[in-house]
Short mmCIF file of C-alpha atoms in Angstrom, two decimals:
data_model
loop_
_atom_site.label_atom_id
_atom_site.label_comp_id
_atom_site.label_asym_id
_atom_site.label_seq_id
_atom_site.Cartn_x
_atom_site.Cartn_y
_atom_site.Cartn_z
CA MET A 1 1.10 -5.05 -8.47
CA ALA A 2 2.28 -3.41 -11.69
CA PRO A 3 -0.01 -0.69 -13.12
CA ASN A 4 -0.77 -2.66 -16.30
CA THR A 5 -1.60 -5.79 -14.32
CA ALA A 6 -3.76 -3.75 -11.95
CA GLN A 7 -5.69 -2.24 -14.85
CA GLU A 8 -6.23 -5.67 -16.39
CA MET A 9 -7.51 -7.01 -13.06
CA PHE A 10 -9.82 -4.01 -12.63
CA MET A 11 -11.33 -4.41 -16.10
CA ASN A 12 -11.78 -8.16 -15.58
CA HIS A 13 -13.72 -7.53 -12.36
CA LEU A 14 -16.05 -5.00 -13.98
CA THR A 15 -19.36 -6.24 -15.34
CA ILE A 16 -20.15 -2.83 -16.86
CA SER A 17 -18.77 -1.00 -19.86
CA VAL A 18 -16.49 1.95 -19.20
CA PRO A 19 -16.39 4.74 -21.81
CA THR A 20 -13.03 5.29 -23.46
CA ASP A 21 -12.95 8.89 -22.22
CA GLU A 22 -12.59 7.55 -18.65
CA THR A 23 -9.27 5.82 -19.33
CA GLN A 24 -7.26 8.49 -17.51
CA ASP A 25 -9.68 8.40 -14.58
CA ILE A 26 -9.14 4.65 -14.31
CA LYS A 27 -5.37 5.15 -14.15
CA LEU A 28 -5.82 7.80 -11.46
CA LEU A 29 -8.17 5.52 -9.51
CA LEU A 30 -5.72 2.62 -9.60
CA GLU A 31 -2.92 4.91 -8.46
CA ASN A 32 -5.11 6.04 -5.54
CA LEU A 33 -5.76 2.39 -4.73
CA SER A 34 -1.98 1.77 -4.61
CA TYR A 35 -2.55 -1.05 -7.11
CA LEU A 36 -3.66 -3.34 -4.26
CA PRO A 37 -5.75 -6.33 -5.42
CA LEU A 38 -8.28 -6.19 -2.54
CA ALA A 39 -8.91 -2.46 -3.01
CA ILE A 40 -9.23 -2.95 -6.77
CA ALA A 41 -11.74 -5.77 -6.32
CA GLN A 42 -13.85 -3.68 -3.92
CA ALA A 43 -13.75 -0.63 -6.17
CA ALA A 44 -14.88 -2.67 -9.17
CA ALA A 45 -17.60 -4.29 -7.05
CA TYR A 46 -18.91 -0.88 -5.98
CA LEU A 47 -19.04 0.34 -9.57
CA ASN A 48 -20.82 -2.85 -10.61
CA GLN A 49 -23.48 -2.07 -8.00
CA ASN A 50 -23.76 1.54 -9.20
CA LYS A 51 -23.77 1.03 -12.93
CA THR A 52 -24.22 4.65 -14.00
CA MET A 53 -21.52 6.09 -11.73
CA LYS A 54 -18.56 7.81 -13.34
CA ILE A 55 -15.06 6.81 -12.25
CA LYS A 56 -14.31 10.40 -11.21
CA ASP A 57 -17.41 10.43 -8.99
CA TYR A 58 -16.27 7.24 -7.28
CA LEU A 59 -12.85 8.85 -6.79
CA SER A 60 -14.56 11.76 -5.05
CA LEU A 61 -16.35 9.34 -2.71
CA LEU A 62 -13.03 7.66 -1.90
CA ASN A 63 -11.27 10.94 -1.21
CA ALA A 64 -14.09 11.94 1.14
CA GLN A 65 -13.08 8.96 3.31
CA ASP A 66 -9.44 10.01 3.61
CA ILE A 67 -9.68 11.65 7.05
CA GLU A 68 -11.79 8.82 8.46
CA ALA A 69 -9.32 6.27 7.08
CA PHE A 70 -6.50 8.10 8.84
CA GLN A 71 -8.46 8.14 12.11
CA ILE A 72 -9.18 4.41 11.90
CA ASN A 73 -5.51 3.60 11.34
CA SER A 74 -4.54 5.92 14.18
CA ASN A 75 -6.72 4.04 16.64
CA LEU A 76 -4.30 1.52 18.09
CA ALA A 77 -6.20 0.96 21.33
CA GLN A 78 -6.56 -2.77 20.67
CA ASP A 79 -3.74 -3.55 18.21
CA LYS A 80 -0.26 -2.13 18.89
CA SER A 81 1.68 -4.08 16.27
CA PRO A 82 2.73 -2.23 13.10
CA THR A 83 1.65 -5.34 11.18
CA HIS A 84 -1.91 -4.30 12.04
CA VAL A 85 -1.70 -1.08 10.04
CA ILE A 86 -4.25 -1.31 7.23
CA PRO A 87 -3.45 0.15 3.80
CA ARG A 88 -5.32 3.44 3.45
CA SER A 89 -6.81 2.48 0.08
CA ILE A 90 -8.42 -0.65 1.53
CA ILE A 91 -10.00 1.29 4.38
CA MET A 92 -11.30 3.88 1.90
CA THR A 93 -12.90 1.35 -0.45
CA LEU A 94 -14.43 -0.52 2.48
CA LEU A 95 -15.79 2.64 4.12
CA THR A 96 -17.29 3.78 0.83
CA SER A 97 -19.12 0.47 0.48
CA LEU A 98 -20.11 0.50 4.16
CA ASP A 99 -21.65 3.96 3.83
CA GLN A 100 -23.88 2.80 1.01
CA MET A 101 -24.85 -0.44 2.76
CA ARG A 102 -25.64 1.30 6.06
CA HIS A 103 -28.22 3.51 4.39
CA GLY A 104 -29.72 1.03 1.94
CA HIS A 105 -29.05 -2.39 3.46
CA PRO A 106 -28.77 -2.20 7.27
CA LEU A 107 -29.08 -5.98 7.69
CA ALA A 108 -25.92 -6.51 5.64
CA THR A 109 -24.09 -4.01 7.86
CA TYR A 110 -25.43 -5.75 10.98
CA PHE A 111 -24.12 -9.10 9.73
CA LEU A 112 -20.73 -7.61 8.89
CA CYS A 113 -20.37 -6.22 12.42
CA LEU A 114 -21.29 -9.63 13.87
CA MET A 115 -18.66 -11.26 11.65
CA ALA A 116 -16.03 -8.84 12.92
CA CYS A 117 -16.58 -10.11 16.47
CA VAL A 118 -15.66 -13.73 15.72
CA ASP A 119 -12.86 -15.52 13.91
CA ARG A 120 -12.70 -14.45 10.28
CA LYS A 121 -12.76 -17.95 8.76
CA ASP A 122 -15.67 -20.36 8.36
CA ILE A 123 -18.34 -18.07 9.83
CA LEU A 124 -21.52 -20.14 9.89
CA LEU A 125 -24.53 -18.40 8.39
CA ASP A 126 -26.70 -19.77 11.20
CA TYR A 127 -24.63 -17.68 13.61
CA LEU A 128 -25.76 -14.56 11.79
CA ASN A 129 -29.44 -15.43 11.64
CA PRO A 130 -31.74 -18.38 10.99
CA TRP A 131 -32.30 -18.99 7.29
CA SER A 132 -34.50 -16.44 5.56
CA LYS A 133 -34.65 -14.76 2.18
CA GLU A 134 -33.53 -11.54 3.88
CA ARG A 135 -30.41 -13.29 5.19
CA GLU A 136 -29.59 -14.70 1.77
CA ASP A 137 -30.08 -11.30 0.13
CA ALA A 138 -27.80 -9.63 2.69
CA ILE A 139 -25.05 -12.24 2.26
CA LYS A 140 -25.30 -11.98 -1.52
CA LEU A 141 -24.93 -8.22 -1.25
CA LEU A 142 -21.83 -8.52 0.95
CA SER A 143 -20.40 -10.95 -1.58
CA ASP A 144 -21.28 -8.65 -4.48
CA TYR A 145 -19.43 -5.82 -2.73
CA ALA A 146 -16.37 -8.12 -2.41
CA VAL A 147 -16.53 -7.86 1.38
CA VAL A 148 -17.06 -11.55 2.15
CA ILE A 149 -16.07 -14.80 0.43
CA ARG A 150 -18.94 -17.27 0.24
CA ARG A 151 -18.52 -20.96 1.06
CA PRO A 152 -21.88 -22.26 -0.19
CA ALA A 153 -20.99 -25.94 0.25
CA VAL A 154 -20.75 -25.49 4.03
CA SER A 155 -23.19 -22.56 4.48
CA ALA A 156 -20.45 -20.24 5.68
CA VAL A 157 -18.42 -17.18 4.71
CA ASP A 158 -14.87 -15.97 5.20
CA LEU A 159 -13.60 -12.42 5.69
CA HIS A 160 -10.31 -11.23 4.27
CA ARG A 161 -7.88 -10.52 7.14
CA LEU A 162 -7.70 -6.81 6.35
CA VAL A 163 -11.48 -6.48 5.99
CA HIS A 164 -11.96 -8.18 9.37
CA LEU A 165 -9.44 -5.86 11.00
CA ALA A 166 -10.80 -2.74 9.29
CA VAL A 167 -14.39 -3.43 10.34
CA ARG A 168 -13.27 -3.99 13.94
CA ARG A 169 -11.41 -0.67 13.82
CA TRP A 170 -14.50 1.03 12.39
CA ILE A 171 -16.65 -0.39 15.21
CA GLU A 172 -14.08 0.73 17.80
CA ASN A 173 -14.14 4.26 16.40
CA TYR A 174 -17.82 4.79 15.74
CA GLU A 175 -19.81 2.12 17.54
CA SER A 176 -19.08 0.06 20.66
CA ILE A 177 -16.94 -3.03 20.28
CA ASP A 178 -18.05 -4.23 23.72
CA LYS A 179 -21.74 -4.05 22.83
CA TRP A 180 -21.17 -5.82 19.53
CA THR A 181 -19.11 -8.49 21.30
CA GLU A 182 -21.97 -9.02 23.76
CA THR A 183 -24.34 -9.44 20.81
CA ALA A 184 -21.94 -11.93 19.23
CA VAL A 185 -21.67 -13.94 22.46
CA ARG A 186 -25.47 -13.98 22.76
CA ARG A 187 -25.83 -15.30 19.21
CA LEU A 188 -23.15 -17.93 19.81
CA VAL A 189 -25.00 -19.14 22.91
CA GLU A 190 -28.15 -19.51 20.82
CA VAL A 191 -26.53 -21.56 18.05
CA PHE A 192 -23.89 -23.48 20.05
CA PRO A 193 -25.26 -27.03 20.47
CA ASP A 194 -24.92 -29.17 23.57
CA HIS A 195 -21.90 -31.44 23.87
CA ASN A 196 -23.73 -34.51 22.57
CA HIS A 197 -21.43 -36.56 20.34
CA GLY A 198 -23.81 -36.11 17.41
CA ASN A 199 -23.21 -32.36 17.49
CA ARG A 200 -19.44 -32.64 17.37
CA SER A 201 -18.94 -31.36 13.83
CA LYS A 202 -20.95 -28.21 14.55
CA TRP A 203 -19.38 -27.31 17.87
CA ARG A 204 -15.92 -27.95 16.49
CA ARG A 205 -16.63 -25.31 13.86
CA LEU A 206 -18.06 -22.89 16.42
CA LEU A 207 -15.30 -23.23 19.02
CA PRO A 208 -12.82 -20.88 17.25
CA HIS A 209 -15.52 -18.22 17.07
CA ALA A 210 -16.50 -18.65 20.71
CA ARG A 211 -12.86 -18.42 21.81
CA TYR A 212 -12.33 -15.30 19.71
CA ALA A 213 -15.43 -13.53 21.05
CA LEU A 214 -14.64 -14.46 24.65
CA SER A 215 -11.08 -13.14 24.38
CA ARG A 216 -12.04 -9.75 22.87
CA GLY A 217 -14.03 -6.85 24.22
CA SER A 218 -14.69 -6.08 27.88
CA ILE A 219 -17.73 -8.14 28.74
CA ASP A 220 -18.79 -8.21 32.39
CA LEU A 221 -17.22 -11.32 33.91
CA ASP A 222 -20.57 -12.23 35.46
CA ASN A 223 -22.48 -11.80 32.20
CA ASP A 224 -24.89 -14.76 31.96
CA ASP A 225 -24.35 -15.31 28.24
CA ARG A 226 -20.58 -15.24 28.72
CA MET A 227 -20.78 -17.82 31.51
CA THR A 228 -23.07 -20.04 29.44
CA LEU A 229 -20.79 -19.89 26.41
CA ILE A 230 -17.72 -20.69 28.50
CA TRP A 231 -19.55 -23.69 29.97
CA LYS A 232 -20.62 -24.95 26.54
CA CYS A 233 -17.07 -24.60 25.23
CA ALA A 234 -15.63 -26.39 28.26
CA MET A 235 -18.06 -29.31 28.00
CA SER A 236 -17.41 -29.64 24.26
CA LEU A 237 -13.64 -29.60 24.71
CA TYR A 238 -13.90 -32.19 27.47
CA GLU A 239 -16.05 -34.39 25.24
CA ASP A 240 -13.42 -33.99 22.52
CA GLY A 241 -10.66 -35.21 24.83
CA GLN A 242 -9.03 -31.78 25.27
CA HIS A 243 -9.19 -32.04 29.05
CA ASN A 244 -6.53 -29.46 29.94
CA GLU A 245 -8.18 -26.77 27.84
CA ALA A 246 -11.56 -27.72 29.26
CA GLU A 247 -10.29 -27.43 32.83
CA GLY A 248 -8.93 -23.98 32.06
CA LEU A 249 -12.45 -22.89 31.16
CA PHE A 250 -14.24 -24.75 33.96
CA VAL A 251 -12.39 -22.67 36.56
CA GLN A 252 -13.88 -19.49 35.04
CA VAL A 253 -17.46 -20.62 35.57
#
């Protein structure tokens, strides 16, 4: 993105007024963000949440993430392809937002980690937690930080591909991807309906997430939740007429 276009986008995303004496700091910030739209959106979102913060102070927070961003991109334990390298600026803006959310809004961070363990599109809110004001507040916060894209008509959210990948990398480096995958599988078992025809629309939406979770992480093959989820997927696929795929799962149970 051209510098002028990037600056216009940044200013359009801001809901706060920026003093004229910060014009040079804005240019420096955008240069540090490599003029990438996702990084710009997340930077503006962070500043909107921290209305009194100076641009130069936000730049300092970003620069403090530089080493960690390098470490996350260096961790290729799961993804060997060069197409999975994440732009440094996007990791830095995401980590800066994550740091603030972890300390002030742990539920939002918990939800984000759960989202990273399933397919990035059409993540049902019921998978994260039953409805509550706390859930709605956490999802709103993630949306305000430009981390998730809300789909209110279908009670779901999407994650940008690079956000999804970056959060997984962050979990791999500083948490345990296997433990989070186990938690994701447990939640999927709880919300995955039986294969009754009346539940078809819901289990069709959940199948991509179940497949993703089951194919990632190193869950014990005899894990009860894993076996239950495989069985539910197999029965649903069979009910949907996808007999070959169902048989491939039945043999694992």
